[in-house]
Coordinates of C-alpha atoms and ligand atoms in Angstrom, one line a residue:
X1 CA 8.1 -6.3 23.7
X2 CA 5.5 -5.5 21.1
X3 CA 3.1 -2.5 20.8
X4 CA -0.1 -2.0 18.9
X5 CA -1.9 1.4 18.5
X6 CA -4.4 1.5 15.7
X7 CA -7.3 3.9 16.5
X8 CA -9.3 3.4 13.3
X9 CA -12.9 2.1 13.1
X10 CA -13.3 -0.3 10.2
X11 CA -16.7 -0.7 8.6
X12 CA -16.8 -3.7 6.3
X13 CA -19.8 -4.8 4.2
X14 CA -21.5 -4.7 0.9
X15 CA -23.1 -1.2 0.5
X16 CA -21.3 0.2 3.6
X17 CA -20.0 3.3 1.6
X18 CA -23.6 4.5 1.2
X19 CA -23.6 5.4 4.9
X20 CA -20.8 7.9 4.5
X21 CA -23.1 10.9 5.3
X22 CA -23.9 9.7 8.8
X23 CA -20.3 8.9 9.4
X24 CA -19.3 12.6 8.7
X25 CA -22.4 13.8 10.6
X26 CA -21.2 11.9 13.7
X27 CA -17.8 13.6 13.3
X28 CA -19.6 17.0 13.3
X29 CA -18.4 17.9 9.8
X30 CA -20.3 20.4 7.7
X31 CA -18.3 20.6 4.4
X32 CA -16.1 17.8 3.2
X33 CA -13.3 17.8 0.7
X34 CA -13.5 14.6 -1.4
X35 CA -10.0 13.6 -2.6
X36 CA -10.1 11.3 -5.6
X37 CA -9.0 10.9 -9.2
X38 CA -10.7 11.3 -12.6
X39 CA -11.0 7.5 -13.1
X40 CA -13.1 7.2 -9.9
X41 CA -15.3 10.1 -11.0
X42 CA -15.8 8.6 -14.5
X43 CA -16.7 5.2 -13.1
X44 CA -19.6 6.7 -11.2
X45 CA -18.4 5.2 -7.8
X46 CA -18.8 8.6 -6.1
X47 CA -22.5 9.0 -6.8
X48 CA -23.9 6.9 -3.9
X49 CA -21.5 8.6 -1.5
X50 CA -22.3 12.2 -2.6
X51 CA -26.0 11.3 -2.4
X52 CA -25.4 10.0 1.2
X53 CA -23.6 13.2 2.1
X54 CA -26.5 15.3 0.6
X55 CA -29.0 13.2 2.6
X56 CA -27.2 14.1 5.8
X57 CA -27.0 17.8 4.8
X58 CA -23.3 17.7 4.5
X59 CA -21.8 19.9 1.7
X60 CA -18.8 18.7 -0.3
X61 CA -16.2 19.9 -2.8
X62 CA -14.4 17.4 -5.0
X63 CA -10.6 17.6 -5.5
X64 CA -10.1 15.2 -8.4
X65 CA -6.5 16.1 -9.6
X66 CA -4.8 13.3 -7.8
X67 CA -1.8 11.9 -9.7
X68 CA -0.1 8.5 -9.4
X69 CA 2.7 8.7 -6.8
X70 CA 1.6 12.1 -5.5
X71 CA 4.3 14.8 -5.4
X72 CA 4.8 17.9 -3.3
X73 CA 2.9 20.2 -5.8
X74 CA -0.1 17.8 -5.8
X75 CA -0.5 17.7 -2.0
X76 CA 0.1 21.5 -1.7
X77 CA -2.7 22.0 -4.3
X78 CA -5.1 19.8 -2.4
X79 CA -4.4 21.7 0.8
X80 CA -5.1 25.0 -0.9
X81 CA -8.3 23.5 -2.3
X82 CA -9.3 22.5 1.3
X83 CA -8.8 26.1 2.5
X84 CA -10.4 27.8 -0.5
X85 CA -13.5 25.6 -0.2
X86 CA -13.6 26.1 3.6
X87 CA -13.8 22.4 4.4
X88 CA -13.7 20.8 7.8
X89 CA -13.2 17.2 7.0
X90 CA -11.7 14.9 4.3
X91 CA -13.0 11.9 2.4
X92 CA -10.5 9.9 0.4
X93 CA -11.9 7.7 -2.3
X94 CA -9.6 5.6 -4.5
X95 CA -6.3 3.7 -4.4
X96 CA -3.2 4.5 -2.5
X97 CA -2.4 7.7 -4.4
X98 CA -5.8 9.3 -3.5
X99 CA -5.6 8.2 0.1
X100 CA -2.0 9.3 0.5
X101 CA -2.8 12.7 -1.1
X102 CA -5.7 13.2 1.3
X103 CA -3.5 12.3 4.3
X104 CA -0.6 14.6 3.2
X105 CA -3.0 17.5 2.5
X106 CA -4.5 16.8 6.0
X107 CA -1.0 17.1 7.5
X108 CA -0.6 20.5 5.8
X109 CA -4.0 21.8 6.9
X110 CA -3.1 21.6 10.6
X111 CA 0.7 21.8 10.4
X112 CA 2.4 24.9 9.0
X113 CA 5.8 23.7 7.7
X114 CA 6.5 22.3 4.1
X115 CA 5.4 18.7 3.7
X116 CA 8.9 17.3 3.4
X117 CA 9.8 18.6 6.9
X118 CA 7.5 15.9 8.3
X119 CA 9.2 12.9 6.6
X120 CA 10.4 10.2 8.9
X121 CA 8.7 9.1 12.2
X122 CA 6.6 11.2 14.5
X123 CA 7.6 14.6 13.1
X124 CA 3.9 15.9 12.9
X125 CA 2.9 18.2 15.7
X126 CA -0.9 18.5 15.3
X127 CA -3.8 16.2 14.7
X128 CA -5.2 16.1 11.2
X129 CA -8.8 17.2 10.3
X130 CA -11.3 14.2 10.4
X131 CA -10.4 11.8 7.7
X132 CA -12.5 8.9 6.3
X133 CA -11.0 6.6 3.7
X134 CA -12.8 4.4 1.2
X135 CA -10.5 2.2 -0.9
X136 CA -11.5 1.3 -4.4
X137 CA -8.6 -1.1 -5.0
X138 CA -7.5 -4.2 -3.1
X139 CA -3.9 -3.4 -2.3
X140 CA -2.9 -0.2 -0.7
X141 CA -3.8 -0.8 3.0
X142 CA -3.4 3.0 3.3
X143 CA -7.1 3.2 4.5
X144 CA -5.9 2.1 7.9
X145 CA -2.2 2.9 8.1
X146 CA -0.1 5.5 9.9
X147 CA 1.9 6.5 6.8
X148 CA 1.6 8.6 3.7
X149 CA 4.2 8.6 0.9
X150 CA 5.1 11.8 -1.1
X151 CA 7.5 11.9 -4.0
X152 CA 10.1 14.6 -3.8
X153 CA 11.7 16.7 -6.6
X154 CA 14.4 14.0 -7.0
X155 CA 11.8 11.2 -7.6
X156 CA 12.4 9.7 -4.2
X157 CA 9.3 8.5 -2.4
X158 CA 9.5 9.6 1.2
X159 CA 7.3 8.2 4.0
X160 CA 5.7 10.4 6.6
X161 CA 4.8 8.2 9.6
X162 CA 2.7 9.3 12.6
X163 CA -0.3 8.0 14.5
X164 CA -2.0 11.4 13.7
X165 CA -2.2 10.1 10.1
X166 CA -4.4 7.1 10.9
X167 CA -7.9 7.8 9.5
X168 CA -10.8 8.1 11.9
X169 CA -12.9 5.5 9.9
X170 CA -12.1 3.2 7.0
X171 CA -15.1 2.0 5.0
X172 CA -14.6 -1.2 3.1
X173 CA -17.3 -1.8 0.5
X174 CA -16.8 -4.7 -1.9
X175 CA -19.3 -3.2 -4.3
X176 CA -16.7 -0.5 -5.1
X177 CA -14.3 -3.1 -6.5
X178 CA -16.8 -4.6 -9.0
X179 CA -15.6 -2.2 -11.8
X180 CA -11.9 -2.6 -11.0
X181 CA -10.2 -3.9 -14.2
X182 CA -8.6 -7.4 -13.8
X183 CA -5.0 -6.1 -14.2
X184 CA -5.6 -3.7 -11.3
X185 CA -7.1 -6.4 -9.1
X186 CA -3.9 -8.4 -9.9
X187 CA -1.3 -5.6 -9.3
X188 CA -2.9 -4.1 -6.2
X189 CA -3.5 -7.6 -4.9
X190 CA 0.2 -8.4 -5.3
X191 CA 1.0 -5.2 -3.4
X192 CA -1.2 -6.5 -0.5
X193 CA 0.6 -9.9 -0.6
X194 CA 3.9 -8.1 -0.5
X195 CA 2.8 -6.1 2.5
X196 CA 1.8 -9.2 4.3
X197 CA 4.9 -11.3 3.5
X198 CA 7.3 -8.5 4.3
X199 CA 5.5 -7.7 7.6
X200 CA 5.6 -11.4 8.6
X201 CA 9.2 -12.1 7.6
X202 CA 11.2 -9.0 8.6
X203 CA 13.1 -8.5 11.9
X204 CA 10.2 -6.9 13.7
X205 CA 8.3 -9.4 15.8
X206 CA 4.8 -8.4 16.6
X207 CA 2.1 -11.0 17.5
X208 CA -0.7 -8.8 16.2
X209 CA 1.0 -7.9 13.0
X210 CA 2.0 -11.4 12.3
X211 CA -1.5 -12.7 12.9
X212 CA -3.0 -10.2 10.5
X213 CA -0.3 -10.9 7.9
X214 CA -0.9 -14.7 8.0
X215 CA -4.6 -14.3 7.6
X216 CA -4.1 -11.8 4.7
X217 CA -1.7 -14.2 2.9
X218 CA -4.3 -17.1 3.4
X219 CA -7.1 -15.0 1.9
X220 CA -5.0 -13.7 -1.0
X221 CA -3.8 -17.2 -1.8
X222 CA -7.4 -18.3 -1.9
X223 CA -9.0 -15.4 -3.6
X224 CA -6.6 -13.3 -5.8
X225 CA -6.8 -15.6 -8.8
X226 CA -10.6 -15.8 -9.0
X227 CA -11.0 -12.2 -8.0
X228 CA -8.8 -11.1 -11.0
X229 CA -10.3 -13.8 -13.3
X230 CA -14.0 -13.2 -12.9
X231 CA -14.4 -10.3 -10.4
X232 CA -17.1 -12.1 -8.2
X233 CA -18.0 -10.1 -5.2
X234 CA -17.1 -12.8 -2.7
X235 CA -13.5 -13.0 -3.8
X236 CA -13.2 -9.2 -4.3
X237 CA -14.6 -8.8 -0.7
X238 CA -12.0 -11.2 0.6
X239 CA -9.3 -9.4 -1.2
X240 CA -10.4 -6.0 0.2
X241 CA -10.4 -7.5 3.7
X242 CA -7.0 -9.1 3.1
X243 CA -5.6 -5.8 1.8
X244 CA -6.7 -4.0 5.0
X245 CA -5.4 -6.8 7.2
X246 CA -2.0 -6.5 5.4
X247 CA -2.2 -2.7 6.0
X248 CA -2.6 -3.3 9.7
X249 CA 0.2 -5.8 9.6
X250 CA 2.7 -3.4 8.1
X251 CA 1.6 -0.5 10.3
X252 CA 2.7 -2.5 13.4
X253 CA 5.4 -4.7 11.8
X254 CA 6.7 -2.5 8.9
X255 CA 8.0 -3.8 5.6
X256 CA 11.3 -4.9 4.0
X257 CA 13.6 -4.9 1.0
X258 CA 10.9 -5.3 -1.7
X259 CA 9.4 -1.9 -0.8
X260 CA 12.8 -0.3 -0.4
X261 CA 13.7 -1.4 -3.9
X262 CA 10.2 -0.9 -5.6
X263 CA 9.8 2.8 -4.6
X264 CA 12.8 3.8 -6.7
X265 CA 11.4 1.8 -9.6
X266 CA 8.1 3.7 -9.4
X267 CA 9.8 7.1 -8.7
X268 CA 12.4 6.9 -11.5
X269 CA 10.5 4.8 -14.1
X270 CA 6.9 5.4 -13.3
X271 CA 6.1 1.7 -12.9
X272 CA 2.9 1.2 -10.9
X273 CA 3.6 0.4 -7.2
X274 CA 1.9 -3.0 -7.2
X275 CA 3.6 -4.1 -10.5
X276 CA 7.0 -3.1 -9.2
X277 CA 6.4 -5.1 -6.0
X278 CA 5.1 -8.1 -7.9
X279 CA 8.2 -8.3 -10.1
X280 CA 10.6 -7.9 -7.2
X281 CA 8.8 -10.1 -4.7
X282 CA 10.1 -13.6 -5.8
X283 CA 13.6 -12.3 -6.2
X284 CA 13.7 -10.7 -2.7
X285 CA 12.0 -13.7 -1.2
X286 CA 14.7 -16.0 -2.7
X287 CA 17.5 -13.8 -1.5
X288 CA 15.9 -13.4 2.0
X289 CA 15.0 -17.1 2.7
X290 CA 18.1 -17.9 4.7
X291 CA 17.5 -14.9 7.0
X292 CA 14.2 -16.3 8.3
X293 CA 13.2 -19.7 6.9
X294 CA 10.7 -20.2 9.7
X295 CA 8.6 -17.1 8.7
X296 CA 8.9 -17.8 5.0
X297 CA 7.7 -21.4 5.6
X298 CA 4.7 -20.0 7.5
X299 CA 4.0 -17.7 4.5
X300 CA 4.2 -20.6 2.1
X301 CA 1.8 -22.7 4.2
X302 CA -0.6 -19.8 4.4
X303 CA -0.4 -19.6 0.5
X304 CA -1.6 -23.2 0.4
X305 CA 1.7 -25.1 0.2
X306 CA 1.4 -28.4 2.0
X307 CA 4.0 -29.3 4.7
X308 CA 7.5 -30.2 3.4
X309 CA 10.3 -32.1 5.0
X310 CA 11.8 -28.9 6.5
X311 CA 11.2 -25.2 6.8
X312 CA 13.6 -24.3 4.0
X313 CA 12.0 -26.7 1.6
X314 CA 8.6 -25.1 2.4
X315 CA 10.0 -21.6 2.0
X316 CA 11.4 -22.5 -1.5
X317 CA 8.0 -23.8 -2.5
X318 CA 6.5 -20.5 -1.3
X319 CA 8.7 -18.7 -3.8
X320 CA 7.7 -21.0 -6.6
X321 CA 4.1 -20.3 -5.7
X322 CA 4.6 -16.6 -6.0
X323 CA 6.3 -17.0 -9.4
X324 CA 3.3 -19.1 -10.5
X325 CA 0.8 -16.5 -9.1
X326 CA 2.6 -13.7 -11.0
X327 CA 2.5 -15.7 -14.2
X328 CA -1.2 -16.6 -13.8
X329 CA -2.1 -13.0 -13.1
X330 CA -0.2 -11.8 -16.2
X331 CA 2.4 -9.8 -14.3
X332 CA 5.5 -9.3 -16.6
X333 CA 8.5 -11.3 -15.5
X334 CA 11.0 -8.5 -15.8
X335 CA 11.5 -4.7 -15.7
X336 CA 13.0 -5.0 -19.2
X337 CA 9.6 -6.3 -20.4
X338 CA 8.0 -3.2 -18.8
X339 CA 10.4 -0.9 -20.8
X340 CA 12.5 0.3 -17.8
X341 CA 15.9 1.6 -18.8
X342 CA 18.7 -0.5 -17.1
X343 CA 20.8 2.7 -16.9
X344 CA 18.6 3.8 -14.0
X345 CA 19.9 1.0 -11.7
X346 CA 22.7 3.0 -10.1
X347 CA 20.4 5.8 -9.0
X348 CA 17.8 3.2 -7.8
X349 CA 20.5 1.4 -5.7
X350 CA 21.4 4.7 -4.0
X351 CA 17.7 5.5 -3.2
X352 CA 17.1 1.9 -2.0
X353 CA 19.5 2.5 0.9
X354 CA 17.7 5.7 1.9
X355 CA 14.8 3.5 3.0
X356 CA 14.3 2.5 6.6
X357 CA 13.0 -0.8 5.4
X358 CA 16.6 -2.0 4.5
X359 CA 17.6 -2.1 8.2
X360 CA 14.7 -4.4 9.2
X361 CA 15.1 -6.8 6.2
X362 CA 15.5 -10.4 7.5
X363 CA 18.9 -10.7 5.7
X364 CA 21.7 -8.1 5.8
X365 CA 21.9 -6.4 2.4
X366 CA 25.0 -5.0 0.7
X367 CA 25.1 -2.6 -2.3
X368 CA 26.2 -5.5 -4.6
X369 CA 23.3 -7.7 -3.3
X370 CA 20.8 -5.0 -4.3
X371 CA 22.6 -4.6 -7.6
X372 CA 22.3 -8.3 -8.3
X373 CA 18.6 -8.3 -7.4
X374 CA 17.9 -5.4 -9.7
X375 CA 20.0 -6.9 -12.5
X376 CA 18.2 -10.3 -12.3
X377 CA 14.8 -8.6 -12.1
X378 CA 15.6 -6.4 -15.1
X379 CA 16.6 -9.3 -17.2
X380 CA 14.0 -11.8 -15.9
X381 CA 16.6 -14.4 -14.8
X382 CA 15.0 -17.1 -12.6
X383 CA 14.4 -15.8 -9.0
X384 CA 15.4 -19.3 -7.8
X385 CA 19.0 -18.5 -8.8
X386 CA 19.5 -17.0 -5.3
X387 CA 18.8 -20.4 -3.8
X388 CA 20.4 -22.9 -6.2
Ligands
FE2_401 FE1 3.0 -1.2 -1.0

């Protein structure tokens, strides 16, 4: 059995964000809350969109106080802003933090309980206000997904999952990625790759999710290096498309141990989500290979690895390719190199096991397994140590 429900219209194309006004007009919105961060404002990316809203006689108010890994206070503040500005629709412009803040604020606009009472699956009672998402990175996938993540007072990143959270429209405009710094192309691109590999290899089989994941991996294998190196619009466009495909893949097929372990690294140590995933990905792949060599071989082939004598050999080459990719993109080899305090590991292990992504990981995981993966990724030991 497999099920697909993804009621989001996706508009892809160079310049597509300049039609945002007519999109909100067709949703009958009169005053839109724009949720973004100060970096997006400073880069000037909003200007064409606010002009488009003005051309369509749609008023707007800008909430630009989004923080990385949005917490309860941040999403509460965005909700208050929505009410005080008397808005009737939401436009999210930015990376995962802006889009997740917009989604969580939207939950609070139409649902009266505190945000943390909606964590888990299908706890939301009412449809959100009309929400349009415009990603400005190539990693989150949040522009199309049914999930938002909010950080609680104990630094634990908690997912809220519901089909009500799926945006009405996602607008993918490669022009918006032209000013994205190379290190953010790299880290958000590695987040997208992690989404696709985890969705493909975990214990949830879904033909639609697997198809999207494979195509995302293929596009990322082809375009992430050149997109980060020279920022040409063709490769950035492919990365944006791949990121959304990976978002679709994990909406229907979910994730795995990399995300279960990376959320505590971000929550406790403030390491950006894409970087935390990139560091952990080759370690978890190595550990997981025996659980699903077939899917890891498919991922390796999609990354460009030529056929090997058997699936395990191909899967191992896939891990080596990810290690090489991280190196070429300038991703640090270890959490130690990123300045993370190793004494945080016990708390991170505890939080890892609060994630629903542990149960669907392709290989059963014990506390000592997670401890080993954290320790190796902290010190920068070879990820291939799990195989040899
Ligand atoms: Fe992610």
